[in-house]
Short mmCIF file of C-alpha atoms in Angstrom, two decimals:
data_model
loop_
_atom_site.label_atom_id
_atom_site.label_comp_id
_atom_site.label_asym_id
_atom_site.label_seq_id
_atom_site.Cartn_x
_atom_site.Cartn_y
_atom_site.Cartn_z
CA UNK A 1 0.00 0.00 0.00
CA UNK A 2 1.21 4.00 -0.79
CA UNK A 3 2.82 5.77 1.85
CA UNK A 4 1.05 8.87 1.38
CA UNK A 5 2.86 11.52 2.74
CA UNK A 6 2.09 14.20 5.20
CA UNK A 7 4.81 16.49 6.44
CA UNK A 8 4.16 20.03 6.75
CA UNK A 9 6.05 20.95 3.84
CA UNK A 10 4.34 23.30 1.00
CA UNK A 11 2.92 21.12 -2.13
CA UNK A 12 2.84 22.92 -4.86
CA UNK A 13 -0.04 22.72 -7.67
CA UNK A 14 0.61 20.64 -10.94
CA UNK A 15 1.50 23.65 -12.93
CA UNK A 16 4.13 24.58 -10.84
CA UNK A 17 6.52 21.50 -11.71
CA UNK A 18 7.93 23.21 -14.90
CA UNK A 19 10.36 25.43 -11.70
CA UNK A 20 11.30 21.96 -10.29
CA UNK A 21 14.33 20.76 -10.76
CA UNK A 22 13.78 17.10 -10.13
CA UNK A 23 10.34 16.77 -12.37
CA UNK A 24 11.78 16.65 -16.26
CA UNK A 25 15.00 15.48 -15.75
CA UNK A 26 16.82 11.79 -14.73
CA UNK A 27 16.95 12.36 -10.89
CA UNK A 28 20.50 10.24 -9.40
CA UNK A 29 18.77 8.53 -6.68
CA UNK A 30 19.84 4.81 -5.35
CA UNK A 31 17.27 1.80 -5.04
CA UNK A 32 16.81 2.83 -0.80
CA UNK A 33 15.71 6.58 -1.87
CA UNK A 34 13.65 5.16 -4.62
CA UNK A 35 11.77 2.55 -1.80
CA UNK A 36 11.26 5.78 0.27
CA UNK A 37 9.56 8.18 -1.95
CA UNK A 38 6.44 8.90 -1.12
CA UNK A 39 3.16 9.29 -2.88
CA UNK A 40 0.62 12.07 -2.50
CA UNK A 41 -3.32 12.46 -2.79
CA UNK A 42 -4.00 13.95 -6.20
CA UNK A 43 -1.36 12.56 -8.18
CA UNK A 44 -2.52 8.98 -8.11
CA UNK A 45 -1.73 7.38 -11.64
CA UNK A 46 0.38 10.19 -13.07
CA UNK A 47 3.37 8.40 -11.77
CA UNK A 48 4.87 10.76 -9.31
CA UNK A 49 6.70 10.41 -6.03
CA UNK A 50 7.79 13.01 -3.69
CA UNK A 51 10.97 13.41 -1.70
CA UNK A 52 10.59 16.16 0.83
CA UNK A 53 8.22 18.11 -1.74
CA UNK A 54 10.52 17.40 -4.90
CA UNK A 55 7.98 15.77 -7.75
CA UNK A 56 9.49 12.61 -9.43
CA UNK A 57 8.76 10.53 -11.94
CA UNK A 58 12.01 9.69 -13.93
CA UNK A 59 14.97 8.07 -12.46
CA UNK A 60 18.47 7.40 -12.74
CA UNK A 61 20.69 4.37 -11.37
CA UNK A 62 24.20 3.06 -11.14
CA UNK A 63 24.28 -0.40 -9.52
CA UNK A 64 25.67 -4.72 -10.54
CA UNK A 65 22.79 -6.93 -12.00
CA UNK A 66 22.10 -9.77 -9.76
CA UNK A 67 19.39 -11.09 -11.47
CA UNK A 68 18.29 -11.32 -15.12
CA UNK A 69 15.35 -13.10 -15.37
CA UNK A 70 13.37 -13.49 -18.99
CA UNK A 71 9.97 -14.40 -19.43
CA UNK A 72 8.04 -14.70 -22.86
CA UNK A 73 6.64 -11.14 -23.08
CA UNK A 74 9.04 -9.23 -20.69
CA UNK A 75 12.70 -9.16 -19.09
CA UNK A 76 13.10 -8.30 -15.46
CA UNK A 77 16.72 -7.29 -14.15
CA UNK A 78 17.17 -6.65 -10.36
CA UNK A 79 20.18 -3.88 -9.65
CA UNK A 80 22.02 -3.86 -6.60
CA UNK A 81 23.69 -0.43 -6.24
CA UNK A 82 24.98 -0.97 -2.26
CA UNK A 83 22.18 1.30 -0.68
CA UNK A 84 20.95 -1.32 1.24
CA UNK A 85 17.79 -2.74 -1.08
CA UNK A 86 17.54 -3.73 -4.48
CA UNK A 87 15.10 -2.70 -7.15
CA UNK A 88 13.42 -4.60 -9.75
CA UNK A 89 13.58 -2.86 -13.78
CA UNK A 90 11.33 -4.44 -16.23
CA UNK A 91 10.96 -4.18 -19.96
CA UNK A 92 8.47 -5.16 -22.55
CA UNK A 93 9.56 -7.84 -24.74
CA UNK A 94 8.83 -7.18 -28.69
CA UNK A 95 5.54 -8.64 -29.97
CA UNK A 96 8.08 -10.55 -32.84
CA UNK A 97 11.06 -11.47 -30.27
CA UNK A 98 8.23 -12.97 -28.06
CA UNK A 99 7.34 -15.33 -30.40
CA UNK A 100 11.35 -16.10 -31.23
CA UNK A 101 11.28 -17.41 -27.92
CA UNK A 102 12.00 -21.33 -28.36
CA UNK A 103 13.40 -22.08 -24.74
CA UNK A 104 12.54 -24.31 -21.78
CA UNK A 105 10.09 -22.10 -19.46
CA UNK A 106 9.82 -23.01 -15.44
CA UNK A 107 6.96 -24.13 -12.94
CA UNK A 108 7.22 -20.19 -12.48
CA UNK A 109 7.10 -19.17 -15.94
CA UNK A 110 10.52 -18.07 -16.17
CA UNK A 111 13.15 -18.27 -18.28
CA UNK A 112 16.46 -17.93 -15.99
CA UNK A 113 20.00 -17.32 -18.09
CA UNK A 114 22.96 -17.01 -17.05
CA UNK A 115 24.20 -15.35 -20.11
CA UNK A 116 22.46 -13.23 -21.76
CA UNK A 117 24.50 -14.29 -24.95
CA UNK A 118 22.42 -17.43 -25.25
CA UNK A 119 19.51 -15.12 -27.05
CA UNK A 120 18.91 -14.86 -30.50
CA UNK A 121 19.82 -10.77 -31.90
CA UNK A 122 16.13 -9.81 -32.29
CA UNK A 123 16.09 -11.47 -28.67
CA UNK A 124 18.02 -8.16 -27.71
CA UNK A 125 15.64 -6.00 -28.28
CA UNK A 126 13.06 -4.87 -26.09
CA UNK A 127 10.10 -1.74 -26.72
CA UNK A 128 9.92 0.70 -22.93
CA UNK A 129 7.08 2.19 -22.23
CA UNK A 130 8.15 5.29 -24.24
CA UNK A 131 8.42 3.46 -27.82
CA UNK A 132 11.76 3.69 -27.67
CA UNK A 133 14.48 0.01 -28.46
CA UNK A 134 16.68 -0.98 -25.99
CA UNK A 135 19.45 -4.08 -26.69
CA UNK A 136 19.83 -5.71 -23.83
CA UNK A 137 22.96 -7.49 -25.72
CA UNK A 138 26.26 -7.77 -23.36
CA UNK A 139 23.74 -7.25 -20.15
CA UNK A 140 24.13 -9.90 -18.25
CA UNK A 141 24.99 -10.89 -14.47
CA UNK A 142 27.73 -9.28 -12.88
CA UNK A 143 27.63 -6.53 -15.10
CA UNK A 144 27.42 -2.89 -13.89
CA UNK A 145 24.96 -0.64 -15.23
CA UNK A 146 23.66 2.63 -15.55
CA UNK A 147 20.03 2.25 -15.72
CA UNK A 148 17.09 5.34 -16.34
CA UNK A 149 13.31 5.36 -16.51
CA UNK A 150 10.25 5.81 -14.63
CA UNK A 151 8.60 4.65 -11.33
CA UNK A 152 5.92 2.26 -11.05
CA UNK A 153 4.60 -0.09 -8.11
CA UNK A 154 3.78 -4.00 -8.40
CA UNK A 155 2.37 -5.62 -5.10
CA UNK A 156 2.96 -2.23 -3.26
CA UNK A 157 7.01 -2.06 -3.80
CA UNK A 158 8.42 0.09 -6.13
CA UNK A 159 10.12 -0.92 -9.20
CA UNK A 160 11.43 1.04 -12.73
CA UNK A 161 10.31 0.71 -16.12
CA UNK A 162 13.32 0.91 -18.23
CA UNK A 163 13.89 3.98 -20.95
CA UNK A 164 17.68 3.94 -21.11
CA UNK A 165 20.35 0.94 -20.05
CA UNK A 166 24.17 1.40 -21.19
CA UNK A 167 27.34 -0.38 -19.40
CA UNK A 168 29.51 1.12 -17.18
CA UNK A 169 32.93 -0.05 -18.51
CA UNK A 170 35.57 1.56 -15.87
CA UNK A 171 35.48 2.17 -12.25
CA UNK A 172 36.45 6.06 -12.66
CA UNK A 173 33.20 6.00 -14.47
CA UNK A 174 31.30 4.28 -11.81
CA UNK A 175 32.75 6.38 -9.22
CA UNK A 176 32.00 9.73 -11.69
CA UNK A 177 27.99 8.33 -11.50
CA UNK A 178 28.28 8.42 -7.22
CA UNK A 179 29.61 11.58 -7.16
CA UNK A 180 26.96 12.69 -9.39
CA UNK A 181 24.63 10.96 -6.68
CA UNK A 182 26.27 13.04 -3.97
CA UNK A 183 26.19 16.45 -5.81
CA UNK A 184 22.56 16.10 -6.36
CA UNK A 185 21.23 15.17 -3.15
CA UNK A 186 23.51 17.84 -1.73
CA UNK A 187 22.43 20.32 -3.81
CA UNK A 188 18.72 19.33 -4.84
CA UNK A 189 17.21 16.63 -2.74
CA UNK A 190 18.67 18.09 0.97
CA UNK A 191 16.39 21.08 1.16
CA UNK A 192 12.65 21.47 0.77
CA UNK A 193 11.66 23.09 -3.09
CA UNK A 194 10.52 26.45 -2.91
CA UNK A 195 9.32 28.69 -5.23
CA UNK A 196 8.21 32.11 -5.12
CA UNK A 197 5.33 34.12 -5.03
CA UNK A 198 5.29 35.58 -8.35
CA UNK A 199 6.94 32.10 -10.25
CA UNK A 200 3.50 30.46 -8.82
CA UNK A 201 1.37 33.25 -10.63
CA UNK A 202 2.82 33.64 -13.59
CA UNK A 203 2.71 29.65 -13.31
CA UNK A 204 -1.19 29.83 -12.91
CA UNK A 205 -1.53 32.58 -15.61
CA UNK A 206 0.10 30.54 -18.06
CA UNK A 207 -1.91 26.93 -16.85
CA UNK A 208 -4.94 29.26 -17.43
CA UNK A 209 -4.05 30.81 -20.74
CA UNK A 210 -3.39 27.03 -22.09
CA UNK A 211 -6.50 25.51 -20.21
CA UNK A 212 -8.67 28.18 -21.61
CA UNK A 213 -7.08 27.11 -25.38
CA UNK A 214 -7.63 23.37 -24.33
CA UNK A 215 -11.23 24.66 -23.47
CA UNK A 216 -11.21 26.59 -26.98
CA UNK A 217 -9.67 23.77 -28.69
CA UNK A 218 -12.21 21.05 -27.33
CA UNK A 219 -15.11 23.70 -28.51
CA UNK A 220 -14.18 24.38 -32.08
CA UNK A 221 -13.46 20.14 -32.63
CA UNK A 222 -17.30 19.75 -30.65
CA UNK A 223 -18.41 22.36 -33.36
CA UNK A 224 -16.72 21.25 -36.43
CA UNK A 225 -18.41 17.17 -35.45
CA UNK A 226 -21.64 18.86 -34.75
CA UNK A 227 -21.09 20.34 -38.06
CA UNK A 228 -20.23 17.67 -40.29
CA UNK A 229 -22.85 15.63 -38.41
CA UNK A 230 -25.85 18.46 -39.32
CA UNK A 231 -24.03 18.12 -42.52
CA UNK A 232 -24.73 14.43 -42.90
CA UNK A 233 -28.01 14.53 -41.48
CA UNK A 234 -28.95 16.92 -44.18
CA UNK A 235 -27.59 14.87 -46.75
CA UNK A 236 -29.14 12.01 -45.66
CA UNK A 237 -32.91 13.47 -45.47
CA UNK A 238 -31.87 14.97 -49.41
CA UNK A 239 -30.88 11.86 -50.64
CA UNK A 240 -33.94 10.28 -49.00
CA UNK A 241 -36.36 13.20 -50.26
CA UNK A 242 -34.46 12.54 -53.67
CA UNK A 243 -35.57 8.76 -53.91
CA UNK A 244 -39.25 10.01 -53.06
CA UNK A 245 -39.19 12.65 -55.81
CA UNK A 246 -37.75 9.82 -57.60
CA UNK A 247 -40.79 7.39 -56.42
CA UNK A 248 -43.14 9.77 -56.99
CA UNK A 249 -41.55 10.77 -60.78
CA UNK A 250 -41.66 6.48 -61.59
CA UNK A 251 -44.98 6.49 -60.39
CA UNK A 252 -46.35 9.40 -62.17
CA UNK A 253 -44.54 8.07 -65.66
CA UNK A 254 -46.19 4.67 -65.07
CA UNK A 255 -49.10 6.48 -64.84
CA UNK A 256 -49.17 8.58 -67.81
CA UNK A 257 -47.97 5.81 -69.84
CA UNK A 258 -50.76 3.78 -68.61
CA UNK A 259 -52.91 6.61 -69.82
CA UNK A 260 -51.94 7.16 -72.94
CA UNK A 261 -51.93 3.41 -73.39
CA UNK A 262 -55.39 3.48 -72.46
CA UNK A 263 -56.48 6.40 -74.62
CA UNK A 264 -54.89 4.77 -77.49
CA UNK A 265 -56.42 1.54 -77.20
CA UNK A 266 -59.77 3.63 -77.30
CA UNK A 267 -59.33 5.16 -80.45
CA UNK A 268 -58.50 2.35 -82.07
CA UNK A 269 -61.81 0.55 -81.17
CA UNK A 270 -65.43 0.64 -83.03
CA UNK A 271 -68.08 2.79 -82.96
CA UNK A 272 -70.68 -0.21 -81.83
CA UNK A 273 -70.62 -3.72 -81.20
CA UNK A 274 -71.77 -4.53 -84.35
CA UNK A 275 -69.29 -2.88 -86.00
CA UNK A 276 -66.93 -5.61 -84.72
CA UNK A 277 -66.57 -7.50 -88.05
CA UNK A 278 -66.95 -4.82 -90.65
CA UNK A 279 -66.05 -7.62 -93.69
CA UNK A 280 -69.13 -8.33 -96.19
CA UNK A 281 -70.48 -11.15 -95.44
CA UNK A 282 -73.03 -13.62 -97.43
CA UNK A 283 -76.44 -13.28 -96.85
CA UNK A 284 -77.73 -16.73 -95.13
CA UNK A 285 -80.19 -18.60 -97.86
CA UNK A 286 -83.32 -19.29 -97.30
CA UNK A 287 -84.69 -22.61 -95.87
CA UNK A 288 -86.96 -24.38 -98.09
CA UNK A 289 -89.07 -27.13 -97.29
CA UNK A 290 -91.61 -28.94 -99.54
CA UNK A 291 -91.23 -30.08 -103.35
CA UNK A 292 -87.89 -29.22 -104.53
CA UNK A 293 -89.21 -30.13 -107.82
CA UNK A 294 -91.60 -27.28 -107.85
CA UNK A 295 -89.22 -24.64 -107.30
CA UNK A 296 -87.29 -25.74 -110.53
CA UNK A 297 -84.34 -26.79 -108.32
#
């Protein structure tokens, strides 16, 4: 569960993180300072801790791997860096190196190497959270690190999403990293953040002045789709009024046609009945009955 914190030190609003100088940039903190930071009401799910009052969300760590553990859709490396705890970073596998994955798999659903040469090369390469690649190729146990990216929590303990992994090759460059450490808690992460009166409102000008285009923004896209969507409806009633006209025109056609058919099937009839058969015809002879004889026949 979140520590949420609740010193007496001044929070400042959301729009007041562009002044920090631990919010936008890879703070040097160690796995025991990462454990510690604390979460506050209002920021839940934008991914940022507090020390003292200092917002962060992106991280940066110098430590040995002592554990490199692969699983089909992710790799999770756990850095030691001497502070006294370890922390877990995690990376998303590539939907295409995921399938690659032809190995033996655990009752836990692992994959365990202990070298990190045994992978194929698209094996390497693994998508963070931010779309960018990372090859994970040399990385293996033992090997010292300098590791960036953001904070997340799994199971209530703090862990790092990885943006940025690269060797450390010489101990004058590990030592350069801790004294990098040093400087920055001395000079950042030792004292409260503070920031004045007139930073904060020209801060809250500026938050307003971009909400209020935001606002204007949101309205003219609501009005253009309300738009184009009066636009459709009216070209849906035309194109249904159309097919009525058109109904109606079909109908009215069929109509006359039927007329005139009528009309001229009309003209072309009789004046009576008995005008039917208007061919001469013989006039029926007469019956006779009697003495043929007599009528000289």
């Amino acid at each position: 569960m979140r520590n949420i914190s609740t010193d007496p030190l001044v929070f400042y609003p959301q729009y007041c993180f562009q002044y920090s100088s631990t919010y936008n940039i890879w703070a040097r903190l160690t796995a025991a300072s990462i454990q510690a930071l604390q979460a506050r009401s209002g920021f839940e799910g934008q991914s940022t801790y507090f020390h003292l009052n200092h917002p962060i969300r992106w991280v940066r760590l110098v430590g040995v791997i002592v554990a490199f553990d692969v699983y089909p859709n992710r790799v999770t490396i756990t850095l030691d860096d001497s502070s006294g705890l370890t922390i877990d970073i995690f990376c998303r596998r590539n939907s295409s190196s995921a399938s690659a994955v032809n190995t033996t798999i655990d009752r836990y659903g692992a994959i365990n190497f202990n070298n990190a040469a045994n992978f194929v090369e698209d094996e390497h390469i693994y998508t963070t959270s931010e779309g960018y690649k990372v090859n994970l190729k040399g990385i293996d146990i033992g090997s010292v690190v300098k590791i960036k990216g953001g904070i997340s929590e799994f199971r209530g303990k703090k862990q790092v999403t990885l943006e940025r992994i690269s060797l450390v090759s010489t101990t004058n460059e590990e030592a350069s990293a801790w004294a990098e450490n040093a400087l920055f808690y001395q000079d950042i992460l030792g004292k409260p953040w503070v920031v004045s009166e007139r930073k904060q409102q020209q801060a809250k000008k500026e938050a307003e002045g971009v909400e209020r285009e935001r606002k204007a923004r949101r309205e003219r896209k609501r009005r253009k789709k309300a738009s184009v969507e009066k636009q459709e409806r009216k070209a849906k009633r035309d194109h249904e009024r159309g097919n009525r006209n058109n109904r109606r025109e079909v109908g009215n056609k069929r109509k006359a046609h039927k007329a005139e058919r009528s009309s001229r099937r009309e003209e072309n009839l009789p004046a009576s009945r008995h005008d039917c058969n208007t061919e001469a015809k013989e006039p029926p002879r007469p019956i006779v009955s009697g003495n043929f004889d007599a009528l000289g026949l």
